[in-house]
Amino acid sequence: MKKKISFFITTFFCAVAAAQNVGIGTAVPESKLHVVDTVDVANGQSGAFVNIHNATLLSPTGTLSGIKFRLDGVNAGANARYKGGIFFEKTGSWGVGKLHFLTNNLGDNSSITTANARMTIAADGKVGIGNSSPSVSQLEVYAPTSIAQFLSSSGVNSTGISLSSPLSYTSALCFNLRYQSGYRFMGPGYGANITYNANNGTMFFSTSNTSGNSGDVALFNASSVVIDSNGYMGIGTSAPKAKLHVASSMVLGSSTTMPATGYMLSVNGKIIAEEVRVQLDANWPDYVFHKNYKLKPLDEVEDFINNNRHLPGIPSAKQVADDGLMLGDMQKRVMEKVEELTLYIIQLNKENKLLKQQVDELIRLQNAKK
């Protein structure tokens, strides 16, 4: 029996201090119950519970209870403080409250407080990360201004998704980018982002025009695609003026070749439309009707046609086959020929009238001799 008692005392040393603190595994207990060892609580029937509270049903004045953690040995002694914990805070009647998960990242002798809450679960189940009072959505993630929240599947220095707020009125969804005094790559490769401006209701879709590695600064093709508050979409412009405003060249069709140089629209296929409006910068050929316009004699026109097989000022069949038609310019040239033709007809009409008068006079004279 003495051996059993001695074994029990040796293995589970228990001390009761003058202040009625109880120690298990320590002769100097620092709290009402101070255990220096691991604790195993088990109940094979209905589960095991550790009940922690700082009030009783008869005196329900407590508002905070929980577990605090510290690691002795690195800075042992009086400087060791509690740097992690789980607190339950009362916020309503009958003990309704929220659960805080806390850490303290200061390298000093300060301990955790509710101000160190990193994640909080509210009484209604809403979860806040960086927000100790979640109340709007089931998951609320807050961070200091302009600092992004990350989602990556491969760890540090890998591509992923981030959320940021570069300005107080903008928010951004970023791909392989994070915001830290400007956009930077999360991992190797290119990046992109979608930014919303709450001041004017405009959404920007942008891509980086260079690739990089983790931490490199990302340069953007600004205003790649923009949708404003009117629903106008701009490509290559930040201020669209129509439902679709393209401020650059465009290709329609399945062509894999580059668009023709110097043209805003390239179509690899046919076009059908009820109306096409061409507005030329050049003068319309009304200049043909000016008095100082030099109309070619028909003999010169005939010689040109015989030598070149097409009208003066009109491209040849080979030119059209090689270079195509400039629709607006061709309409202008055709109108020029129509107006020239009108002048030729007017001249011929005058000559015809004169000839008719002469013929009529000859007939009258002939009849007078009879």
Tab-separated table of C-alpha atoms in Angstrom:
chain	number	residue	atom	x	y	z
A	1	MET	CA	0.000	0.000	0.000
A	2	LYS	CA	2.873	2.373	0.826
A	3	LYS	CA	4.467	1.601	-2.518
A	4	LYS	CA	1.248	2.481	-4.310
A	5	ILE	CA	0.919	5.769	-2.428
A	6	SER	CA	4.568	6.607	-3.064
A	7	PHE	CA	4.169	5.824	-6.762
A	8	PHE	CA	1.071	8.018	-6.970
A	9	ILE	CA	2.790	10.932	-5.249
A	10	THR	CA	5.929	10.569	-7.371
A	11	THR	CA	4.056	10.375	-10.648
A	12	PHE	CA	1.347	12.948	-9.984
A	13	PHE	CA	2.902	15.500	-7.681
A	14	CYS	CA	0.167	17.705	-6.275
A	15	ALA	CA	0.780	20.890	-4.305
A	16	VAL	CA	-1.632	23.212	-2.581
A	17	ALA	CA	-0.239	26.723	-2.083
A	18	ALA	CA	-1.185	29.162	0.610
A	19	ALA	CA	-3.428	30.966	-1.834
A	20	GLN	CA	-5.257	27.677	-2.378
A	21	ASN	CA	-3.773	27.196	-5.881
A	22	VAL	CA	-3.566	23.558	-6.900
A	23	GLY	CA	-0.591	22.275	-8.868
A	24	ILE	CA	-0.254	18.971	-10.693
A	25	GLY	CA	3.310	18.369	-11.829
A	26	THR	CA	4.520	21.621	-10.234
A	27	ALA	CA	5.237	22.705	-6.689
A	28	VAL	CA	4.595	26.361	-7.505
A	29	PRO	CA	1.081	26.606	-8.949
A	30	GLU	CA	0.339	29.978	-10.537
A	31	SER	CA	-3.428	29.603	-10.842
A	32	LYS	CA	-6.309	27.806	-9.143
A	33	LEU	CA	-5.366	24.677	-11.120
A	34	HIS	CA	-1.897	24.544	-12.684
A	35	VAL	CA	-1.112	21.362	-14.669
A	36	VAL	CA	2.409	20.886	-16.027
A	37	ASP	CA	1.820	17.992	-18.429
A	38	THR	CA	-0.579	16.908	-21.128
A	39	VAL	CA	-4.186	16.325	-20.144
A	40	ASP	CA	-6.379	13.565	-21.501
A	41	VAL	CA	-10.132	13.893	-20.964
A	42	ALA	CA	-12.193	10.945	-22.188
A	43	ASN	CA	-15.641	9.478	-21.787
A	44	GLY	CA	-16.534	6.445	-23.833
A	45	GLN	CA	-20.254	6.765	-23.210
A	46	SER	CA	-21.513	10.166	-24.285
A	47	GLY	CA	-18.438	12.252	-25.072
A	48	ALA	CA	-16.076	14.338	-22.995
A	49	PHE	CA	-16.457	18.029	-22.250
A	50	VAL	CA	-14.311	20.669	-20.624
A	51	ASN	CA	-16.583	23.396	-19.289
A	52	ILE	CA	-14.944	26.825	-19.118
A	53	HIS	CA	-16.849	29.784	-17.742
A	54	ASN	CA	-16.315	32.822	-15.574
A	55	ALA	CA	-19.771	33.153	-14.111
A	56	THR	CA	-22.487	31.078	-12.447
A	57	LEU	CA	-26.217	30.893	-12.967
A	58	LEU	CA	-26.664	32.800	-9.716
A	59	SER	CA	-24.152	35.490	-10.677
A	60	PRO	CA	-24.051	35.732	-14.509
A	61	THR	CA	-21.773	38.756	-14.723
A	62	GLY	CA	-18.966	37.362	-16.866
A	63	THR	CA	-18.621	38.475	-20.506
A	64	LEU	CA	-15.429	36.674	-21.599
A	65	SER	CA	-13.993	33.200	-21.157
A	66	GLY	CA	-11.631	31.016	-23.102
A	67	ILE	CA	-8.273	29.337	-23.495
A	68	LYS	CA	-4.914	31.116	-23.818
A	69	PHE	CA	-1.691	29.562	-25.115
A	70	ARG	CA	1.973	30.340	-24.615
A	71	LEU	CA	5.244	28.573	-25.342
A	72	ASP	CA	7.862	28.737	-22.611
A	73	GLY	CA	11.517	28.057	-23.317
A	74	VAL	CA	12.278	30.585	-26.052
A	75	ASN	CA	11.825	33.636	-23.852
A	76	ALA	CA	11.196	31.871	-20.570
A	77	GLY	CA	10.437	33.479	-17.268
A	78	ALA	CA	8.534	36.649	-16.570
A	79	ASN	CA	8.737	37.766	-20.210
A	80	ALA	CA	6.786	34.773	-21.541
A	81	ARG	CA	3.300	35.900	-22.523
A	82	TYR	CA	0.235	34.392	-24.109
A	83	LYS	CA	0.395	34.779	-27.901
A	84	GLY	CA	-2.582	32.667	-28.962
A	85	GLY	CA	-6.017	31.769	-27.731
A	86	ILE	CA	-9.688	31.033	-28.227
A	87	PHE	CA	-12.096	33.402	-26.488
A	88	PHE	CA	-15.865	33.295	-26.181
A	89	GLU	CA	-17.405	36.745	-25.756
A	90	LYS	CA	-20.926	37.344	-24.480
A	91	THR	CA	-22.940	39.675	-26.713
A	92	GLY	CA	-26.531	38.946	-25.702
A	93	SER	CA	-28.792	37.494	-23.042
A	94	TRP	CA	-28.558	33.911	-21.858
A	95	GLY	CA	-24.896	33.765	-22.790
A	96	VAL	CA	-25.376	34.337	-26.522
A	97	GLY	CA	-22.070	35.441	-27.997
A	98	LYS	CA	-19.307	34.996	-30.534
A	99	LEU	CA	-16.155	32.904	-30.670
A	100	HIS	CA	-12.786	34.592	-31.349
A	101	PHE	CA	-9.582	32.943	-32.563
A	102	LEU	CA	-6.642	35.145	-31.584
A	103	THR	CA	-2.911	35.518	-32.204
A	104	ASN	CA	-0.423	38.183	-31.120
A	105	ASN	CA	2.495	38.746	-33.508
A	106	LEU	CA	4.391	41.287	-31.378
A	107	GLY	CA	7.830	40.158	-30.238
A	108	ASP	CA	7.442	41.542	-26.735
A	109	ASN	CA	5.841	40.638	-23.416
A	110	SER	CA	2.321	41.650	-24.451
A	111	SER	CA	-0.476	39.085	-24.341
A	112	ILE	CA	-3.497	38.574	-26.546
A	113	THR	CA	-6.653	40.634	-26.160
A	114	THR	CA	-9.911	40.687	-28.110
A	115	ALA	CA	-8.238	43.277	-30.360
A	116	ASN	CA	-6.050	40.416	-31.644
A	117	ALA	CA	-9.015	38.474	-33.035
A	118	ARG	CA	-8.008	37.053	-36.437
A	119	MET	CA	-11.175	35.068	-37.049
A	120	THR	CA	-14.574	35.352	-35.398
A	121	ILE	CA	-17.687	33.197	-35.577
A	122	ALA	CA	-20.795	35.185	-34.664
A	123	ALA	CA	-23.757	33.722	-32.796
A	124	ASP	CA	-25.718	33.354	-36.049
A	125	GLY	CA	-22.861	31.479	-37.750
A	126	LYS	CA	-21.426	34.339	-39.794
A	127	VAL	CA	-17.634	34.103	-40.071
A	128	GLY	CA	-15.317	37.093	-40.131
A	129	ILE	CA	-11.631	36.998	-41.031
A	130	GLY	CA	-10.045	40.289	-40.089
A	131	ASN	CA	-13.487	41.384	-38.900
A	132	SER	CA	-14.505	40.650	-35.319
A	133	SER	CA	-18.151	41.606	-35.898
A	134	PRO	CA	-19.377	39.836	-39.065
A	135	SER	CA	-22.970	40.812	-39.765
A	136	VAL	CA	-23.522	41.084	-43.533
A	137	SER	CA	-22.646	37.744	-45.146
A	138	GLN	CA	-21.752	34.226	-44.115
A	139	LEU	CA	-18.072	34.909	-44.865
A	140	GLU	CA	-16.529	38.370	-44.551
A	141	VAL	CA	-12.825	38.858	-45.237
A	142	TYR	CA	-11.371	42.236	-44.275
A	143	ALA	CA	-7.815	43.485	-44.707
A	144	PRO	CA	-5.981	46.803	-44.427
A	145	THR	CA	-6.531	49.221	-47.322
A	146	SER	CA	-5.074	48.012	-50.642
A	147	ILE	CA	-3.841	44.709	-49.188
A	148	ALA	CA	-5.062	41.725	-51.175
A	149	GLN	CA	-6.545	38.457	-49.990
A	150	PHE	CA	-5.051	35.470	-51.800
A	151	LEU	CA	-6.264	32.110	-53.003
A	152	SER	CA	-3.561	29.852	-54.395
A	153	SER	CA	-3.497	26.110	-54.907
A	154	SER	CA	0.270	25.620	-54.987
A	155	GLY	CA	1.671	27.653	-52.132
A	156	VAL	CA	4.022	30.630	-52.015
A	157	ASN	CA	5.284	32.194	-55.275
A	158	SER	CA	2.667	30.403	-57.370
A	159	THR	CA	-0.165	31.704	-59.501
A	160	GLY	CA	-3.504	32.333	-57.852
A	161	ILE	CA	-6.410	34.716	-57.371
A	162	SER	CA	-6.492	37.799	-55.149
A	163	LEU	CA	-8.939	40.493	-54.076
A	164	SER	CA	-7.822	44.043	-53.438
A	165	SER	CA	-9.023	47.613	-53.032
A	166	PRO	CA	-6.326	49.876	-54.517
A	167	LEU	CA	-8.416	52.987	-53.803
A	168	SER	CA	-11.291	53.662	-51.429
A	169	TYR	CA	-13.753	53.596	-54.340
A	170	THR	CA	-12.277	50.711	-56.374
A	171	SER	CA	-12.225	46.962	-55.914
A	172	ALA	CA	-10.398	44.415	-58.032
A	173	LEU	CA	-10.414	40.695	-58.757
A	174	CYS	CA	-6.896	39.746	-59.832
A	175	PHE	CA	-5.408	36.687	-61.501
A	176	ASN	CA	-1.750	35.931	-60.736
A	177	LEU	CA	-1.542	39.427	-59.268
A	178	ARG	CA	-1.533	41.021	-55.835
A	179	TYR	CA	-1.664	44.691	-54.859
A	180	GLN	CA	1.252	46.009	-52.839
A	181	SER	CA	2.128	49.621	-53.685
A	182	GLY	CA	1.086	48.743	-57.214
A	183	TYR	CA	0.223	45.454	-58.886
A	184	ARG	CA	2.809	42.677	-58.604
A	185	PHE	CA	2.900	39.121	-59.893
A	186	MET	CA	2.022	36.351	-57.445
A	187	GLY	CA	3.970	33.815	-59.485
A	188	PRO	CA	5.686	33.448	-62.866
A	189	GLY	CA	3.843	34.328	-66.076
A	190	TYR	CA	1.311	36.960	-67.095
A	191	GLY	CA	-1.509	38.478	-65.043
A	192	ALA	CA	-4.934	40.059	-65.435
A	193	ASN	CA	-7.505	41.894	-63.363
A	194	ILE	CA	-11.089	43.112	-63.312
A	195	THR	CA	-11.495	46.478	-61.581
A	196	TYR	CA	-14.750	48.217	-60.635
A	197	ASN	CA	-14.898	51.970	-60.029
A	198	ALA	CA	-17.802	52.797	-57.717
A	199	ASN	CA	-17.503	56.538	-58.412
A	200	ASN	CA	-18.615	56.261	-62.042
A	201	GLY	CA	-19.936	52.696	-62.305
A	202	THR	CA	-17.246	51.612	-64.772
A	203	MET	CA	-15.715	48.137	-64.983
A	204	PHE	CA	-12.274	47.585	-66.525
A	205	PHE	CA	-10.900	44.297	-67.874
A	206	SER	CA	-7.111	44.474	-68.228
A	207	THR	CA	-4.175	42.178	-68.909
A	208	SER	CA	-0.472	42.601	-68.246
A	209	ASN	CA	1.580	43.330	-71.341
A	210	THR	CA	4.670	41.690	-69.873
A	211	SER	CA	5.333	38.519	-67.916
A	212	GLY	CA	7.339	38.282	-64.722
A	213	ASN	CA	8.123	36.357	-61.573
A	214	SER	CA	6.842	36.616	-58.025
A	215	GLY	CA	7.155	40.190	-56.770
A	216	ASP	CA	7.879	41.778	-60.151
A	217	VAL	CA	5.862	44.873	-61.048
A	218	ALA	CA	3.093	44.189	-63.590
A	219	LEU	CA	2.606	46.613	-66.487
A	220	PHE	CA	-0.930	46.796	-67.869
A	221	ASN	CA	-2.662	47.202	-71.177
A	222	ALA	CA	-4.892	49.847	-69.626
A	223	SER	CA	-8.528	49.908	-70.692
A	224	SER	CA	-8.327	46.708	-72.725
A	225	VAL	CA	-12.080	46.303	-72.313
A	226	VAL	CA	-14.354	48.782	-70.515
A	227	ILE	CA	-18.059	48.649	-69.657
A	228	ASP	CA	-19.462	51.934	-68.359
A	229	SER	CA	-22.599	52.694	-66.356
A	230	ASN	CA	-24.626	53.144	-69.577
A	231	GLY	CA	-23.800	49.631	-70.711
A	232	TYR	CA	-21.470	50.948	-73.413
A	233	MET	CA	-18.507	48.690	-74.132
A	234	GLY	CA	-15.172	50.105	-75.186
A	235	ILE	CA	-12.218	48.207	-76.622
A	236	GLY	CA	-9.054	50.264	-76.645
A	237	THR	CA	-10.824	53.267	-75.113
A	238	SER	CA	-11.790	54.116	-71.541
A	239	ALA	CA	-14.686	56.356	-72.636
A	240	PRO	CA	-16.939	54.426	-75.062
A	241	LYS	CA	-19.471	56.503	-77.000
A	242	ALA	CA	-21.670	53.671	-78.317
A	243	LYS	CA	-22.879	50.202	-77.378
A	244	LEU	CA	-19.650	48.903	-78.936
A	245	HIS	CA	-16.796	51.359	-79.388
A	246	VAL	CA	-13.605	49.903	-80.866
A	247	ALA	CA	-10.698	52.347	-80.888
A	248	SER	CA	-8.349	50.112	-82.837
A	249	SER	CA	-8.278	47.615	-85.693
A	250	MET	CA	-10.738	44.713	-85.670
A	251	VAL	CA	-11.014	41.367	-87.486
A	252	LEU	CA	-14.322	39.600	-88.143
A	253	GLY	CA	-14.261	35.977	-89.242
A	254	SER	CA	-12.041	32.951	-88.767
A	255	SER	CA	-8.938	34.418	-90.386
A	256	THR	CA	-5.673	33.573	-88.640
A	257	THR	CA	-3.740	36.289	-90.449
A	258	MET	CA	-3.033	39.752	-89.137
A	259	PRO	CA	-5.487	42.501	-90.149
A	260	ALA	CA	-4.557	44.562	-93.176
A	261	THR	CA	-2.214	47.383	-92.236
A	262	GLY	CA	-3.876	50.771	-92.026
A	263	TYR	CA	-7.453	49.483	-91.765
A	264	MET	CA	-9.724	49.592	-88.714
A	265	LEU	CA	-11.893	46.595	-89.726
A	266	SER	CA	-10.962	43.384	-91.532
A	267	VAL	CA	-13.729	40.940	-92.494
A	268	ASN	CA	-12.846	37.425	-93.598
A	269	GLY	CA	-16.125	36.728	-95.377
A	270	LYS	CA	-19.207	38.376	-96.817
A	271	ILE	CA	-21.157	41.287	-95.357
A	272	ILE	CA	-24.886	41.902	-95.738
A	273	ALA	CA	-26.585	45.062	-94.543
A	274	GLU	CA	-29.703	47.099	-95.189
A	275	GLU	CA	-27.688	50.290	-95.275
A	276	VAL	CA	-24.027	51.276	-95.235
A	277	ARG	CA	-23.096	54.894	-94.605
A	278	VAL	CA	-19.696	56.103	-95.782
A	279	GLN	CA	-18.703	59.580	-94.697
A	280	LEU	CA	-15.693	60.837	-96.641
A	281	ASP	CA	-13.231	63.443	-95.496
A	282	ALA	CA	-12.481	64.353	-99.135
A	283	ASN	CA	-14.644	66.634	-101.322
A	284	TRP	CA	-17.622	65.113	-103.146
A	285	PRO	CA	-17.270	65.526	-106.932
A	286	ASP	CA	-19.569	68.541	-107.265
A	287	TYR	CA	-16.398	70.298	-108.365
A	288	VAL	CA	-17.152	68.854	-111.831
A	289	PHE	CA	-19.908	71.450	-112.199
A	290	HIS	CA	-17.640	74.390	-111.404
A	291	LYS	CA	-17.039	76.716	-114.364
A	292	ASN	CA	-13.265	76.273	-114.150
A	293	TYR	CA	-13.437	72.460	-114.339
A	294	LYS	CA	-11.596	71.169	-117.393
A	295	LEU	CA	-13.729	68.515	-119.034
A	296	LYS	CA	-11.714	66.251	-121.300
A	297	PRO	CA	-12.749	66.272	-124.942
A	298	LEU	CA	-14.458	63.047	-125.971
A	299	ASP	CA	-11.698	62.377	-128.476
A	300	GLU	CA	-9.157	62.262	-125.624
A	301	VAL	CA	-11.457	60.000	-123.626
A	302	GLU	CA	-11.766	57.684	-126.609
A	303	ASP	CA	-7.999	57.564	-127.082
A	304	PHE	CA	-7.495	56.763	-123.366
A	305	ILE	CA	-10.070	53.951	-123.497
A	306	ASN	CA	-8.499	52.466	-126.619
A	307	ASN	CA	-5.042	52.494	-125.020
A	308	ASN	CA	-5.905	51.445	-121.438
A	309	ARG	CA	-9.237	49.610	-121.661
A	310	HIS	CA	-10.790	51.530	-118.773
A	311	LEU	CA	-12.085	55.021	-118.029
A	312	PRO	CA	-9.712	57.781	-116.939
A	313	GLY	CA	-9.548	58.039	-113.156
A	314	ILE	CA	-11.046	54.547	-112.657
A	315	PRO	CA	-8.798	51.638	-111.533
A	316	SER	CA	-8.153	48.847	-113.988
A	317	ALA	CA	-9.432	45.298	-113.546
A	318	LYS	CA	-5.945	44.195	-112.481
A	319	GLN	CA	-5.729	46.915	-109.857
A	320	VAL	CA	-9.098	45.869	-108.431
A	321	ALA	CA	-8.060	42.199	-108.411
A	322	ASP	CA	-4.788	42.997	-106.650
A	323	ASP	CA	-5.823	45.752	-104.250
A	324	GLY	CA	-9.602	45.543	-103.950
A	325	LEU	CA	-11.996	48.476	-103.982
A	326	MET	CA	-12.048	51.499	-101.725
A	327	LEU	CA	-15.809	51.766	-101.349
A	328	GLY	CA	-16.047	55.452	-100.531
A	329	ASP	CA	-13.360	56.464	-103.010
A	330	MET	CA	-14.915	54.359	-105.776
A	331	GLN	CA	-18.324	55.902	-105.168
A	332	LYS	CA	-16.691	59.298	-105.480
A	333	ARG	CA	-14.954	58.346	-108.752
A	334	VAL	CA	-18.130	56.853	-110.210
A	335	MET	CA	-20.061	59.998	-109.289
A	336	GLU	CA	-17.346	62.078	-110.945
A	337	LYS	CA	-17.854	60.097	-114.179
A	338	VAL	CA	-21.641	60.415	-113.901
A	339	GLU	CA	-21.344	64.174	-113.532
A	340	GLU	CA	-18.864	64.359	-116.428
A	341	LEU	CA	-21.245	62.242	-118.504
A	342	THR	CA	-24.026	64.667	-117.632
A	343	LEU	CA	-21.929	67.545	-118.948
A	344	TYR	CA	-21.213	65.616	-122.150
A	345	ILE	CA	-24.938	64.986	-122.601
A	346	ILE	CA	-25.691	68.663	-122.017
A	347	GLN	CA	-23.120	69.579	-124.667
A	348	LEU	CA	-24.520	67.025	-127.112
A	349	ASN	CA	-28.036	68.256	-126.407
A	350	LYS	CA	-27.000	71.822	-127.265
A	351	GLU	CA	-25.302	70.642	-130.432
A	352	ASN	CA	-28.337	68.534	-131.312
A	353	LYS	CA	-30.673	71.513	-130.883
A	354	LEU	CA	-28.416	73.654	-133.051
A	355	LEU	CA	-28.314	70.992	-135.753
A	356	LYS	CA	-32.078	70.623	-135.573
A	357	GLN	CA	-32.517	74.369	-136.029
A	358	GLN	CA	-30.194	74.285	-139.032
A	359	VAL	CA	-32.023	71.328	-140.558
A	360	ASP	CA	-35.369	73.007	-140.017
A	361	GLU	CA	-34.056	76.162	-141.718
A	362	LEU	CA	-32.798	74.158	-144.701
A	363	ILE	CA	-36.158	72.447	-145.053
A	364	ARG	CA	-37.949	75.801	-144.876
A	365	LEU	CA	-35.706	77.259	-147.592
A	366	GLN	CA	-36.147	74.188	-149.761
A	367	ASN	CA	-39.916	74.398	-149.489
A	368	ALA	CA	-39.840	78.125	-150.349
A	369	LYS	CA	-38.173	77.409	-153.745
A	370	LYS	CA	-40.986	75.134	-154.854
